[in-house]
Amino acid sequence: MKLLPLTTFFLSLLCHQVFSQKVTDVRLNQVGFYPGSPKLAVVVGEEKGPFVIKDLKNNKVVYKGELGAKRTSQHSGKTTRIADFSEFTKTGKYKIEVPSLGQSGTFEIKGNILKPVAIAALKGFYYQRASTALPEKYAGKWAREAGHADNKVLIHASAVSEARPENHAISSTKGWYDAGDYNKYIVNSGITMGTLLSLYEDYPAYFETFNADIPESNDAIPDLLDEVIWNLRWMLTMQDPSDGGVYHKLTNPQFDGMVMPDKATKPRYVVQKSTAATLDFVSVMAQSARVFKAFENKLPGLADSCATAAVKAWQWSKKNPELIYDQDAMNKEFEPKIVTGTYGDKNVADEWIWAGSEMYALTGKKDYLDGVDLQLDKPLALPGWNQVKTLGYYTILRASGKLKPEGNLAEKITEILLSYTNGLVTDLEKQPYHTAMGKSARDYAWGSSSVAANQGIALLYAYRITKRPEFLHAAMGNLDYLLGRNATGYSFLTGFGTKQVMHPHHRISIADGVAEPIPGLLSGGPNPGQQDKCTTYPNKFADESFTDHDCSYASNEIAINWNAPMVYLAAVVDALMSETK
Ligand code: 9MR
Ligand code: 9MR
C-alpha cells in the first residue's frame, strides 16, 4: 500500500516524458499557413497514421487524412511520413494529432500569416544596432543602454596611412553588431546589405505599408531602408578618404565577455584594408546609390555620396585586385594581435563579379564588366559571405529590362539559375522533410539556416521568371523548414513557434536578464562540424547536429547575414501569397 503512491508518481513521470518527447515527432511550420499554402507536416517514426486536425477552439476533429509512404532520411536513417493537408483551407487555429503517437505544436491558417515573421526578422536588425540606446517604446522589455559609441576608433598598426598614423582616432559610429559578438565586419555587412537592398528593389510596393515600429517609422522612408541606412552610415566611415580603400573590419583585439554592450568598453580598432571588403563596399554603395536616388528630396546628397564612394573604392580595387585579409600573417607583423572573426576570403573572383555588376547597373557602362570573368560556364553558387557572384547575377537579371545587356547575358544567367533551382525541386518526394534544404549533407554547414533561406531566395527568383508554382512551393517549404519542419523540431527564429530557440549564442540575450532571447533573430542551425565543442549536441547526424545552448556558437549563434535572407524569404512569400489570396 505504501509503495503505491510512489509507483504512481514514477508511472506518471514516465508517461509525461514519453508524451513530451513524442509531441515533437509531429513536425511542421509552427507559425502557420496561408489558406492557399501547401500544408505539410512530418511524422517521425514507424507510426502509419491516420492523422487528424483538431480545432483549438473546441478540440473537434475538422479534417482526417492518411500519412504518405515511408521515407528514410539520408542523414540519420530515421523513418518519416508526410501528412499532407493542403486541401484544408479554413482559417483558424489548430493542431495535428496522430492518435497513437502524439500531437504537433499549434498553428494557424490565415491571410498575412507570415507578415509578423518578416517584420520581426527586420526588427532583429534594430536590436543589433551599435552606438544607440534602445528605449522601451521600441524595444519593450529588451530596452537597453547605448553601447559602443565608436567615435574614437583607433587605427591599427596594420592600417596606417599618411594622414592616419597608428592609434590615430577616427569616428566610425552606428552599424549593426555582426552576430552574437559586438564587432562590425565589412565583408559580412556586404552580403547582408546586398540582400536587404535587393529585397527593396525587387518588391518596393510591399514596403510602403511595412511598419517595424522603429524610431524612424514615421519618416516617409520605408522602414526596411531606414534600417539599412543605420548600417550604410557606418560603412561609409570605413573608407580611407585618402585612397578609397576600405578597412576589413572594426573590432576589439579579442571577443568581449558575455556582457551588455554598455559594459563592453575595451578599445576598438580598424584593421588593414582588403580587396574583399573594398569590393563588397563598392557593391553596397553602387546599389545604395541606385536605391536612394528615388529618395533624393528626403535624403539629399546620400545617393551621390554613395556613388562617389563606390567609384573611389573601385579605383582602389583596380590597383589592389587581390589583397587578401590574412589575420595570422597580420598578427606576426603587428600588435595588438587580433583574434576575432576573420571573414578571410581567399578568392575574390566572385567579389569582382558582384561589384562589376552593381557598377554596371548603376552607370549603364558595360566596361565595368570588361576583364571580369563572369563564370558563365560554371554552375550557380549559393550566396554566402565568401561567395557573392550570384548577387551580381540577380542584379543583372533585375536590370536587364532597362539596360538591355549586350549578347545573351541575361538569358545565360537565367539558364544557370534555372538549372540550379530545377535541381533543388527534383526528388522532393523522396526527402524526409520534403524540403529542398538538406538534400545534400553539405547544406548543414555553419549557419545552415542561411543556406535554407538563400535557397529560398534563388527559388523565388526562378518563380518570378517562370511562374512555375513548384518553385514558389519549394521556397515556402524552406521557410517551413526554418519554422519547425526539420529534424530538430525547433523553430529557428527566436520568438516564434511552440518549440522556440531560447538560448542563442548572443551576448545581449545572455546578459540582459530577460528570460526570452531578443526576438526575430535566426539561429545558425544544424552544423555537424560542432567546432564549439559543446557537450550538449544530441548526436552527429548532419540534420540534427544542433543544440539550443548558449555555448554553441557553431550551431546556435545568430548573425546579420543569416537574418537578411530570412527577412527576404518571409517578406516575399507574404507579398506573393497575399496577392493570390
Ligand atoms: O562569441 C564568439 C562568436 O561570436 C564567434 O562566432 C566564435 C567563433 O569565432 O567565437 C566566439 O567566441 C569564443 C571564442 O572563439 C573562444 N572562447 C570562447 C568565446 C565565447 O564563447
Ligand atoms: O559565418 C561564419 C562561418 O561561415 C565561419 O565558418 C565561422 C568561422 O570562421 O565564422 C562565422 O562567422 C562568425 C564571425 O567570424 C564572427 N561573428 C560571428 C559569426 C557567426 O558565427
Coordinates of C-alpha atoms and ligand atoms in Angstrom, one line a residue:
M1 CA 0.0 0.0 0.0
K2 CA 2.7 2.4 1.0
L3 CA 4.5 1.9 -2.3
L4 CA 1.6 2.7 -4.4
P5 CA 1.8 6.5 -4.4
L6 CA 5.4 6.3 -5.3
T7 CA 4.8 3.9 -8.2
T8 CA 2.0 6.1 -9.5
F9 CA 4.4 9.0 -9.2
F10 CA 7.1 7.2 -11.3
L11 CA 4.5 6.0 -13.8
S12 CA 3.2 9.5 -14.3
L13 CA 6.7 10.8 -14.7
L14 CA 7.4 8.1 -17.3
C15 CA 4.1 8.9 -19.2
H16 CA 4.9 12.6 -19.0
Q17 CA 8.4 12.0 -20.5
V18 CA 7.2 9.7 -23.3
F19 CA 4.4 12.1 -24.1
S20 CA 6.6 15.3 -24.2
Q21 CA 9.1 13.6 -26.4
K22 CA 6.5 12.3 -28.8
V23 CA 4.9 15.7 -29.1
T24 CA 7.7 16.9 -31.2
D25 CA 7.5 13.8 -33.5
V26 CA 4.8 15.6 -35.5
R27 CA 6.6 18.5 -37.0
L28 CA 5.5 21.4 -39.1
N29 CA 5.8 25.1 -39.6
Q30 CA 4.9 26.2 -36.0
V31 CA 3.6 29.6 -37.1
G32 CA 1.2 28.6 -39.8
F33 CA -0.1 28.8 -43.4
Y34 CA -2.0 30.9 -45.8
P35 CA -5.3 29.4 -46.8
G36 CA -3.7 28.7 -50.3
S37 CA -0.4 27.3 -49.0
P38 CA 0.7 23.8 -49.5
K39 CA 0.4 22.4 -45.9
L40 CA 2.6 19.5 -44.8
A41 CA 3.5 18.0 -41.5
V42 CA 6.1 15.3 -41.0
V43 CA 5.6 12.4 -38.7
V44 CA 8.8 10.8 -37.4
G45 CA 8.9 7.1 -36.6
E46 CA 7.2 3.9 -37.7
E47 CA 3.6 5.1 -37.0
K48 CA 1.4 4.7 -40.1
G49 CA -1.4 7.1 -39.2
P50 CA -4.1 8.2 -39.9
F51 CA -3.8 11.8 -38.7
V52 CA -6.5 14.3 -37.7
I53 CA -6.6 18.1 -37.5
K54 CA -8.3 19.4 -34.3
D55 CA -9.7 22.9 -33.9
L56 CA -8.2 24.5 -30.8
K57 CA -11.5 26.3 -30.0
N58 CA -13.4 23.1 -29.2
N59 CA -11.0 20.2 -29.7
K60 CA -13.2 18.9 -32.5
V61 CA -11.8 17.0 -35.4
V62 CA -12.1 19.1 -38.6
Y63 CA -10.0 17.0 -41.0
K64 CA -8.9 13.4 -41.4
G65 CA -6.1 12.2 -43.6
E66 CA -3.7 9.3 -44.3
L67 CA 0.0 9.5 -44.0
G68 CA 2.1 9.2 -47.1
A69 CA 4.6 6.4 -47.9
K70 CA 7.6 5.7 -45.8
R71 CA 10.7 7.8 -46.4
T72 CA 14.2 7.3 -45.0
S73 CA 16.5 10.1 -44.0
Q74 CA 19.8 10.0 -45.8
H75 CA 21.3 11.7 -42.8
S76 CA 20.1 9.7 -39.8
G77 CA 18.4 6.7 -41.3
K78 CA 15.2 7.7 -39.5
T79 CA 11.8 7.0 -40.9
T80 CA 9.3 9.8 -41.7
R81 CA 5.9 10.1 -43.4
I82 CA 4.2 13.2 -44.7
A83 CA 0.8 14.4 -43.6
D84 CA -0.4 16.5 -46.5
F85 CA -3.5 18.6 -45.6
S86 CA -3.1 21.3 -48.3
E87 CA -6.7 20.9 -49.3
F88 CA -7.8 22.1 -45.8
T89 CA -8.1 25.9 -46.2
K90 CA -10.4 27.1 -43.4
T91 CA -8.9 29.9 -41.3
G92 CA -8.5 29.2 -37.6
K93 CA -6.1 27.7 -35.0
Y94 CA -5.3 24.1 -35.0
K95 CA -3.1 21.2 -34.0
I96 CA -2.4 17.9 -35.7
E97 CA -2.8 14.6 -33.9
V98 CA -1.6 11.1 -34.8
P99 CA -3.8 9.4 -32.3
S100 CA -1.3 6.6 -31.3
L101 CA 1.7 9.0 -31.3
G102 CA 1.0 12.5 -30.2
Q103 CA 0.4 16.0 -31.4
S104 CA 2.1 18.8 -33.2
G105 CA 2.6 22.2 -31.9
T106 CA -0.3 24.6 -32.6
F107 CA -0.5 26.5 -35.9
E108 CA -2.8 29.0 -37.6
I109 CA -4.3 29.3 -41.1
K110 CA -5.0 32.9 -42.1
G111 CA -4.0 35.5 -44.7
N112 CA -0.8 37.5 -44.0
I113 CA 0.2 34.8 -41.6
L114 CA 3.9 35.4 -42.2
K115 CA 3.9 39.2 -42.1
P116 CA 4.7 39.3 -38.4
V117 CA 7.6 36.9 -39.1
A118 CA 9.0 39.2 -41.8
I119 CA 8.6 42.3 -39.5
A120 CA 10.2 40.6 -36.5
A121 CA 13.2 39.5 -38.6
L122 CA 13.7 43.0 -39.8
K123 CA 13.3 44.4 -36.3
G124 CA 16.0 41.9 -35.3
F125 CA 18.4 44.4 -37.0
Y126 CA 17.2 47.2 -34.9
Y127 CA 18.1 45.2 -31.8
Q128 CA 21.6 44.7 -33.3
R129 CA 22.2 48.5 -33.6
A130 CA 25.5 49.8 -32.2
S131 CA 26.0 53.3 -30.8
T132 CA 22.5 53.9 -29.6
A133 CA 20.2 53.3 -26.7
L134 CA 17.1 51.2 -27.3
P135 CA 14.2 52.8 -25.5
E136 CA 11.4 50.8 -24.1
K137 CA 9.0 52.4 -26.6
Y138 CA 10.6 50.4 -29.4
A139 CA 12.5 47.6 -27.6
G140 CA 9.9 46.7 -24.9
K141 CA 11.4 44.5 -22.2
W142 CA 14.6 44.4 -24.2
A143 CA 15.3 48.1 -23.8
R144 CA 19.0 48.8 -23.2
E145 CA 21.7 51.4 -22.7
A146 CA 23.7 52.6 -25.6
G147 CA 26.9 50.7 -26.3
H148 CA 30.0 51.1 -28.5
A149 CA 29.8 54.8 -29.4
D150 CA 32.7 54.0 -31.7
N151 CA 33.5 57.7 -32.0
K152 CA 37.2 57.1 -31.1
V153 CA 38.2 54.0 -33.0
L154 CA 41.9 53.5 -33.3
I155 CA 43.9 52.9 -36.5
H156 CA 45.6 49.5 -36.0
A157 CA 49.3 49.3 -37.0
S158 CA 48.2 47.2 -40.0
A159 CA 46.1 50.0 -41.3
V160 CA 48.2 53.2 -41.2
S161 CA 48.3 55.7 -44.0
E162 CA 50.0 59.1 -44.1
A163 CA 47.1 61.1 -42.7
R164 CA 46.1 58.3 -40.3
P165 CA 49.1 57.1 -38.2
E166 CA 48.9 54.2 -35.7
N167 CA 46.4 54.9 -32.9
H168 CA 45.0 57.9 -34.7
A169 CA 41.3 58.0 -33.7
I170 CA 38.5 58.1 -36.2
S171 CA 34.8 58.2 -35.8
S172 CA 33.0 55.1 -37.0
T173 CA 29.7 55.1 -35.3
K174 CA 26.4 53.2 -35.9
G175 CA 26.2 49.9 -37.9
W176 CA 24.9 46.6 -36.6
Y177 CA 26.7 44.2 -34.4
D178 CA 27.6 41.3 -36.6
A179 CA 26.2 38.4 -34.6
G180 CA 26.5 37.2 -31.0
D181 CA 29.6 39.3 -30.8
Y182 CA 29.9 43.1 -30.9
N183 CA 32.3 43.5 -33.8
K184 CA 31.5 45.1 -37.2
Y185 CA 32.8 43.4 -40.3
I186 CA 32.6 44.9 -43.7
V187 CA 32.6 41.6 -45.6
N188 CA 29.6 40.3 -43.7
S189 CA 27.8 43.6 -43.9
G190 CA 28.3 43.4 -47.7
I191 CA 26.1 40.4 -48.4
T192 CA 23.6 41.5 -45.6
M193 CA 23.1 44.9 -47.2
G194 CA 23.0 43.5 -50.7
T195 CA 20.2 41.1 -49.7
L196 CA 18.1 43.7 -48.0
L197 CA 18.6 46.3 -50.7
S198 CA 17.7 43.7 -53.3
L199 CA 14.6 42.9 -51.4
Y200 CA 13.6 46.5 -51.7
E201 CA 14.5 46.7 -55.4
D202 CA 12.5 43.5 -56.1
Y203 CA 9.3 44.3 -54.2
P204 CA 9.2 48.1 -53.4
A205 CA 5.4 48.3 -53.2
Y206 CA 5.3 45.8 -50.4
F207 CA 7.4 48.0 -48.2
E208 CA 5.1 51.0 -48.4
T209 CA 3.0 49.6 -45.6
F210 CA 5.6 47.6 -43.7
N211 CA 6.0 49.0 -40.2
A212 CA 8.7 47.6 -38.0
D213 CA 8.0 50.1 -35.2
I214 CA 11.5 51.6 -35.1
P215 CA 12.3 55.2 -34.2
E216 CA 12.3 56.2 -37.9
S217 CA 8.9 54.6 -38.7
N218 CA 7.2 57.9 -39.3
D219 CA 9.7 59.5 -41.6
A220 CA 8.3 58.7 -45.1
I221 CA 11.1 56.4 -45.9
P222 CA 10.3 52.6 -45.9
D223 CA 11.4 51.0 -42.6
L224 CA 13.4 48.5 -44.5
L225 CA 15.5 51.3 -45.9
D226 CA 15.7 53.2 -42.6
E227 CA 17.2 50.1 -41.0
V228 CA 19.6 49.7 -44.0
I229 CA 20.7 53.4 -43.6
W230 CA 21.8 52.7 -40.0
N231 CA 24.5 50.4 -41.3
L232 CA 25.1 52.3 -44.5
R233 CA 26.2 55.4 -42.5
W234 CA 28.7 53.2 -40.6
M235 CA 30.0 51.5 -43.8
L236 CA 30.7 55.0 -45.3
T237 CA 33.1 55.7 -42.4
M238 CA 35.1 52.6 -43.1
Q239 CA 36.6 54.0 -46.3
D240 CA 40.0 55.7 -46.0
P241 CA 39.3 59.0 -47.7
S242 CA 43.0 59.3 -48.8
D243 CA 42.9 56.4 -51.2
G244 CA 39.4 54.9 -51.3
G245 CA 40.4 51.5 -49.8
V246 CA 38.1 50.0 -47.1
Y247 CA 39.2 48.6 -43.7
H248 CA 38.4 44.9 -43.4
K249 CA 36.7 45.3 -40.0
L250 CA 36.2 47.3 -36.8
T251 CA 36.9 45.1 -33.9
N252 CA 38.3 44.6 -30.4
P253 CA 41.5 42.6 -30.4
Q254 CA 39.6 39.8 -28.5
F255 CA 36.0 38.9 -28.2
D256 CA 34.2 40.7 -25.4
G257 CA 32.9 38.7 -22.5
M258 CA 29.2 37.9 -22.1
V259 CA 28.3 41.4 -21.0
M260 CA 25.8 44.0 -22.2
P261 CA 27.0 46.5 -24.9
D262 CA 27.4 49.4 -22.5
K263 CA 29.7 47.2 -20.3
A264 CA 32.0 46.3 -23.3
T265 CA 34.3 49.3 -23.3
K266 CA 37.6 47.9 -24.5
P267 CA 39.5 49.8 -27.2
R268 CA 38.4 49.1 -30.8
Y269 CA 40.4 49.2 -34.0
V270 CA 40.0 49.4 -37.7
V271 CA 42.5 46.9 -39.3
Q272 CA 44.1 46.6 -42.7
K273 CA 42.2 47.2 -45.9
S274 CA 41.4 44.2 -48.1
T275 CA 40.1 43.7 -51.6
A276 CA 37.1 41.5 -50.5
A277 CA 36.0 44.3 -48.1
T278 CA 36.5 47.0 -50.6
L279 CA 34.7 45.3 -53.5
D280 CA 31.8 44.4 -51.2
F281 CA 31.7 48.0 -50.2
V282 CA 31.7 49.0 -53.9
S283 CA 28.7 46.8 -54.5
V284 CA 26.7 48.1 -51.5
M285 CA 27.5 51.7 -52.3
A286 CA 26.5 51.3 -56.0
Q287 CA 23.3 49.6 -55.1
S288 CA 22.5 52.2 -52.4
A289 CA 23.2 55.0 -54.9
R290 CA 20.6 53.4 -57.2
V291 CA 18.0 52.9 -54.5
F292 CA 18.4 56.2 -52.7
K293 CA 18.2 58.2 -55.9
A294 CA 14.5 57.9 -55.6
F295 CA 14.6 59.5 -52.1
E296 CA 16.7 62.5 -53.1
N297 CA 14.4 65.1 -51.6
K298 CA 14.2 63.2 -48.2
L299 CA 17.9 62.2 -48.2
P300 CA 19.6 65.0 -50.1
G301 CA 23.1 64.0 -51.3
L302 CA 23.0 60.5 -49.9
A303 CA 22.8 58.7 -53.3
D304 CA 25.6 60.9 -54.7
S305 CA 27.9 60.3 -51.7
C306 CA 27.3 56.5 -52.2
A307 CA 28.1 56.8 -55.9
T308 CA 31.3 58.7 -55.2
A309 CA 32.4 56.3 -52.5
A310 CA 31.7 53.4 -54.9
V311 CA 33.9 54.8 -57.7
K312 CA 36.8 55.6 -55.3
A313 CA 36.7 52.1 -53.8
W314 CA 36.5 50.6 -57.3
Q315 CA 39.6 52.6 -58.3
W316 CA 41.5 51.3 -55.2
S317 CA 40.5 47.8 -56.0
K318 CA 41.8 48.1 -59.6
K319 CA 45.2 49.0 -58.0
N320 CA 44.9 46.2 -55.4
P321 CA 43.0 43.5 -57.2
E322 CA 43.8 40.7 -54.8
L323 CA 44.8 41.9 -51.4
I324 CA 43.7 39.1 -49.2
Y325 CA 43.0 39.6 -45.4
D326 CA 45.3 37.1 -43.7
Q327 CA 44.9 37.5 -40.0
D328 CA 47.7 35.1 -39.0
A329 CA 50.2 36.9 -41.2
M330 CA 49.0 40.3 -39.9
N331 CA 49.4 39.1 -36.3
K332 CA 53.0 38.1 -37.0
E333 CA 53.8 41.6 -38.0
F334 CA 51.6 43.9 -35.9
E335 CA 50.4 44.5 -32.3
P336 CA 47.9 44.2 -30.7
K337 CA 47.1 40.8 -32.2
I338 CA 43.6 40.5 -33.5
V339 CA 41.7 37.2 -32.9
T340 CA 38.1 38.0 -33.6
G341 CA 36.1 36.7 -36.7
T342 CA 38.3 36.7 -39.8
Y343 CA 35.9 36.6 -42.7
G344 CA 39.2 35.8 -44.5
D345 CA 38.0 35.2 -48.1
K346 CA 40.9 33.9 -50.1
N347 CA 39.2 34.1 -53.5
V348 CA 37.9 37.4 -54.7
A349 CA 36.8 36.4 -58.3
D350 CA 33.2 36.4 -57.1
E351 CA 33.5 39.8 -55.4
W352 CA 34.7 41.2 -58.8
I353 CA 31.6 39.8 -60.5
W354 CA 29.3 41.3 -57.9
A355 CA 31.0 44.7 -57.8
G356 CA 31.3 44.9 -61.7
S357 CA 27.6 44.0 -62.0
E358 CA 26.5 46.7 -59.5
M359 CA 28.6 49.4 -61.1
Y360 CA 27.3 48.4 -64.5
A361 CA 23.7 48.5 -63.2
L362 CA 24.3 51.9 -61.6
T363 CA 26.1 53.6 -64.6
G364 CA 25.0 51.6 -67.6
K365 CA 28.6 51.4 -68.6
K366 CA 29.5 48.0 -69.8
D367 CA 33.2 48.5 -69.3
Y368 CA 32.7 47.7 -65.6
L369 CA 32.3 44.1 -66.8
D370 CA 35.2 44.1 -69.1
G371 CA 38.0 42.0 -67.8
V372 CA 35.7 40.4 -65.2
D373 CA 35.3 36.7 -65.7
L374 CA 31.5 36.3 -65.2
Q375 CA 31.9 32.5 -64.8
L376 CA 29.0 31.8 -67.2
D377 CA 30.4 28.3 -67.8
K378 CA 30.1 27.4 -64.1
P379 CA 27.1 26.4 -62.0
L380 CA 25.3 28.8 -59.7
A381 CA 26.9 29.2 -56.3
L382 CA 24.5 29.9 -53.4
P383 CA 25.2 33.3 -51.9
G384 CA 27.2 33.3 -48.7
W385 CA 29.6 35.8 -47.1
N386 CA 32.5 34.5 -49.1
Q387 CA 30.6 33.8 -52.3
V388 CA 28.7 36.7 -53.8
K389 CA 28.7 36.3 -57.5
T390 CA 25.1 35.3 -57.6
L391 CA 24.2 38.7 -56.0
G392 CA 25.7 40.2 -59.2
Y393 CA 23.6 37.8 -61.3
Y394 CA 20.4 38.8 -59.5
T395 CA 21.2 42.4 -60.2
I396 CA 21.9 41.8 -63.9
L397 CA 18.6 40.0 -64.2
R398 CA 16.7 42.8 -62.4
A399 CA 18.4 45.5 -64.5
S400 CA 18.2 43.7 -67.8
G401 CA 14.9 45.2 -68.9
K402 CA 16.3 48.7 -68.5
L403 CA 19.9 48.2 -69.6
K404 CA 19.5 45.5 -72.3
P405 CA 22.9 44.0 -71.8
E406 CA 24.6 43.0 -75.0
G407 CA 24.6 39.5 -76.2
N408 CA 22.6 36.9 -74.3
L409 CA 23.9 37.7 -70.8
A410 CA 20.5 37.7 -69.0
E411 CA 19.4 34.6 -70.9
K412 CA 22.6 32.8 -69.9
I413 CA 22.2 33.8 -66.2
T414 CA 18.6 32.7 -66.3
E415 CA 19.8 29.3 -67.6
I416 CA 22.3 28.9 -64.8
L417 CA 19.7 29.9 -62.2
L418 CA 17.1 27.5 -63.5
S419 CA 19.5 24.7 -63.8
Y420 CA 20.3 25.2 -60.1
T421 CA 16.7 25.6 -59.0
N422 CA 15.5 22.7 -61.1
G423 CA 18.0 20.6 -59.1
L424 CA 16.5 21.9 -55.9
V425 CA 13.0 20.9 -56.7
T426 CA 13.9 17.4 -58.1
D427 CA 13.0 14.4 -55.9
L428 CA 11.4 16.4 -53.1
E429 CA 9.0 13.4 -52.7
K430 CA 12.0 11.4 -51.6
Q431 CA 13.2 13.8 -49.0
P432 CA 12.4 13.0 -45.3
Y433 CA 11.0 16.5 -44.7
H434 CA 10.0 17.2 -48.3
T435 CA 12.4 20.2 -48.4
A436 CA 15.0 21.4 -50.9
M437 CA 17.0 22.2 -47.8
G438 CA 19.0 19.2 -46.7
K439 CA 19.0 17.2 -49.9
S440 CA 22.8 17.4 -49.6
A441 CA 24.6 16.9 -46.3
R442 CA 26.7 19.9 -47.4
D443 CA 23.7 22.2 -46.7
Y444 CA 24.4 21.7 -43.0
A445 CA 27.4 24.0 -42.6
W446 CA 28.0 26.7 -40.0
G447 CA 24.9 29.0 -40.5
S448 CA 22.9 26.3 -42.3
S449 CA 19.7 28.3 -41.7
S450 CA 21.1 30.8 -44.2
V451 CA 21.5 28.1 -46.7
A452 CA 17.8 27.2 -46.4
A453 CA 16.9 30.9 -46.7
N454 CA 19.2 31.6 -49.6
Q455 CA 18.0 28.6 -51.5
G456 CA 14.5 30.0 -50.9
I457 CA 15.6 33.3 -52.5
A458 CA 17.0 31.6 -55.5
L459 CA 13.7 29.7 -55.9
L460 CA 11.8 32.9 -55.6
Y461 CA 13.8 34.5 -58.5
A462 CA 13.2 31.3 -60.5
Y463 CA 9.5 31.7 -59.7
R464 CA 9.5 35.3 -60.7
I465 CA 10.9 34.4 -64.1
T466 CA 8.9 31.2 -64.9
K467 CA 5.8 31.5 -62.7
R468 CA 6.2 27.7 -62.1
P469 CA 4.4 27.0 -58.8
E470 CA 6.8 24.3 -57.8
F471 CA 9.5 27.0 -57.3
L472 CA 7.3 29.1 -55.0
H473 CA 6.2 26.0 -53.1
A474 CA 9.8 24.8 -52.6
A475 CA 10.7 28.3 -51.3
M476 CA 7.8 28.1 -48.9
G477 CA 9.0 24.6 -48.0
N478 CA 12.3 26.0 -46.9
L479 CA 10.5 28.6 -44.8
D480 CA 8.5 25.8 -43.2
Y481 CA 11.9 24.2 -42.5
L482 CA 13.1 27.3 -40.7
L483 CA 9.9 27.5 -38.7
G484 CA 9.9 23.9 -37.5
R485 CA 9.5 21.3 -40.3
N486 CA 13.0 19.9 -39.7
A487 CA 14.9 17.1 -38.0
T488 CA 15.5 19.1 -34.8
G489 CA 11.8 20.1 -34.3
Y490 CA 12.9 23.7 -33.4
S491 CA 11.6 26.8 -35.0
F492 CA 14.9 28.6 -35.6
L493 CA 13.6 32.2 -35.4
T494 CA 13.6 33.5 -31.8
G495 CA 10.2 34.5 -30.6
F496 CA 8.2 32.2 -32.9
G497 CA 6.9 28.7 -32.6
T498 CA 5.8 26.2 -29.9
K499 CA 9.4 24.8 -29.7
Q500 CA 11.5 28.0 -29.8
V501 CA 15.2 28.6 -29.6
M502 CA 15.7 30.1 -26.1
H503 CA 19.4 30.2 -25.6
P504 CA 21.2 31.6 -28.7
H505 CA 24.9 32.4 -28.5
H506 CA 24.1 36.1 -28.4
R507 CA 25.8 38.3 -25.8
I508 CA 22.8 40.6 -25.3
S509 CA 20.3 37.7 -24.9
I510 CA 22.7 36.1 -22.4
A511 CA 23.5 39.2 -20.4
D512 CA 20.2 41.2 -20.3
G513 CA 18.5 39.3 -17.5
V514 CA 15.3 38.8 -19.6
A515 CA 14.3 35.1 -19.9
E516 CA 13.3 35.3 -23.6
P517 CA 16.1 36.0 -26.1
I518 CA 15.9 39.0 -28.3
P519 CA 13.1 38.2 -30.8
G520 CA 13.4 38.0 -34.5
L521 CA 16.9 36.5 -34.7
L522 CA 17.7 33.5 -36.8
S523 CA 19.7 30.8 -35.1
G524 CA 22.5 29.3 -37.3
G525 CA 21.0 25.8 -37.3
P526 CA 22.5 22.3 -37.5
N527 CA 26.2 22.0 -38.2
P528 CA 27.9 18.7 -37.7
G529 CA 31.3 20.4 -37.5
Q530 CA 30.5 21.1 -33.8
Q531 CA 33.5 23.5 -33.7
D532 CA 32.4 24.9 -30.4
K533 CA 32.9 21.5 -28.7
C534 CA 29.7 21.9 -26.7
T535 CA 28.8 18.7 -25.0
T536 CA 25.0 19.1 -25.4
Y537 CA 24.6 18.1 -29.0
P538 CA 22.2 15.2 -29.3
N539 CA 24.3 13.4 -32.0
K540 CA 26.4 14.0 -35.1
F541 CA 23.7 13.5 -37.7
A542 CA 24.1 16.4 -40.1
D543 CA 20.4 17.4 -39.9
E544 CA 20.2 17.0 -36.1
S545 CA 23.5 18.5 -35.0
F546 CA 22.1 21.4 -33.2
T547 CA 21.9 22.4 -29.5
D548 CA 19.9 25.2 -28.0
H549 CA 22.6 26.1 -25.6
D550 CA 24.4 29.4 -25.4
C551 CA 27.8 27.6 -25.6
S552 CA 27.0 26.7 -29.2
Y553 CA 28.4 29.4 -31.5
A554 CA 28.7 26.8 -34.2
S555 CA 25.0 25.8 -34.3
N556 CA 23.1 28.4 -32.2
E557 CA 24.7 31.8 -32.8
I558 CA 22.7 34.5 -34.7
A559 CA 24.2 36.7 -37.5
I560 CA 23.1 39.5 -39.7
N561 CA 23.9 37.6 -42.9
W562 CA 21.5 34.9 -41.8
N563 CA 18.7 37.3 -40.7
A564 CA 18.7 39.2 -44.0
P565 CA 17.7 36.2 -46.2
M566 CA 15.1 35.3 -43.6
V567 CA 13.6 38.8 -44.0
Y568 CA 13.7 38.4 -47.8
L569 CA 12.1 34.9 -47.8
A570 CA 9.3 35.7 -45.3
A571 CA 8.5 39.1 -46.8
V572 CA 8.3 37.9 -50.4
V573 CA 6.3 34.8 -49.6
D574 CA 3.9 37.1 -47.7
A575 CA 3.8 39.5 -50.6
L576 CA 3.1 36.8 -53.2
M577 CA 0.6 34.8 -51.0
S578 CA -1.3 37.9 -50.1
E579 CA -1.7 38.7 -53.8
T580 CA -3.1 35.3 -54.7
K581 CA -5.5 35.1 -51.7
Ligands
9MR1 O1 31.5 34.7 -29.2 C1 32.3 34.3 -30.4 C2 31.4 34.1 -31.6 O2 30.8 35.3 -31.9 C3 32.2 33.6 -32.7 O3 31.4 33.2 -33.8 C4 33.0 32.4 -32.3 C5 33.9 31.9 -33.4 O4 34.8 32.8 -33.8 O5 33.8 32.7 -31.2 C6 33.1 33.1 -30.1 O6 34.0 33.4 -29.0 C7 34.5 32.3 -28.4 C8 36.0 32.2 -28.7 O7 36.1 31.9 -30.1 C9 36.7 31.1 -27.9 N1 36.5 31.4 -26.5 C10 35.1 31.5 -26.1 C11 34.4 32.6 -26.8 C12 32.9 32.7 -26.4 O8 32.3 31.5 -26.5
9MR2 O1 29.6 32.6 -40.6 C1 30.9 32.4 -40.4 C2 31.2 30.9 -40.8 O2 31.0 30.7 -42.2 C3 32.6 30.6 -40.5 O3 32.8 29.2 -40.7 C4 32.9 30.9 -39.0 C5 34.3 30.5 -38.5 O4 35.2 31.3 -39.2 O5 32.6 32.2 -38.7 C6 31.3 32.6 -39.0 O6 31.2 34.0 -38.7 C7 31.3 34.4 -37.4 C8 32.3 35.6 -37.4 O7 33.5 35.1 -37.7 C9 32.3 36.3 -36.1 N1 30.9 36.8 -35.7 C10 30.0 35.6 -35.6 C11 29.9 35.0 -37.0 C12 28.8 33.9 -37.0 O8 29.2 32.8 -36.2

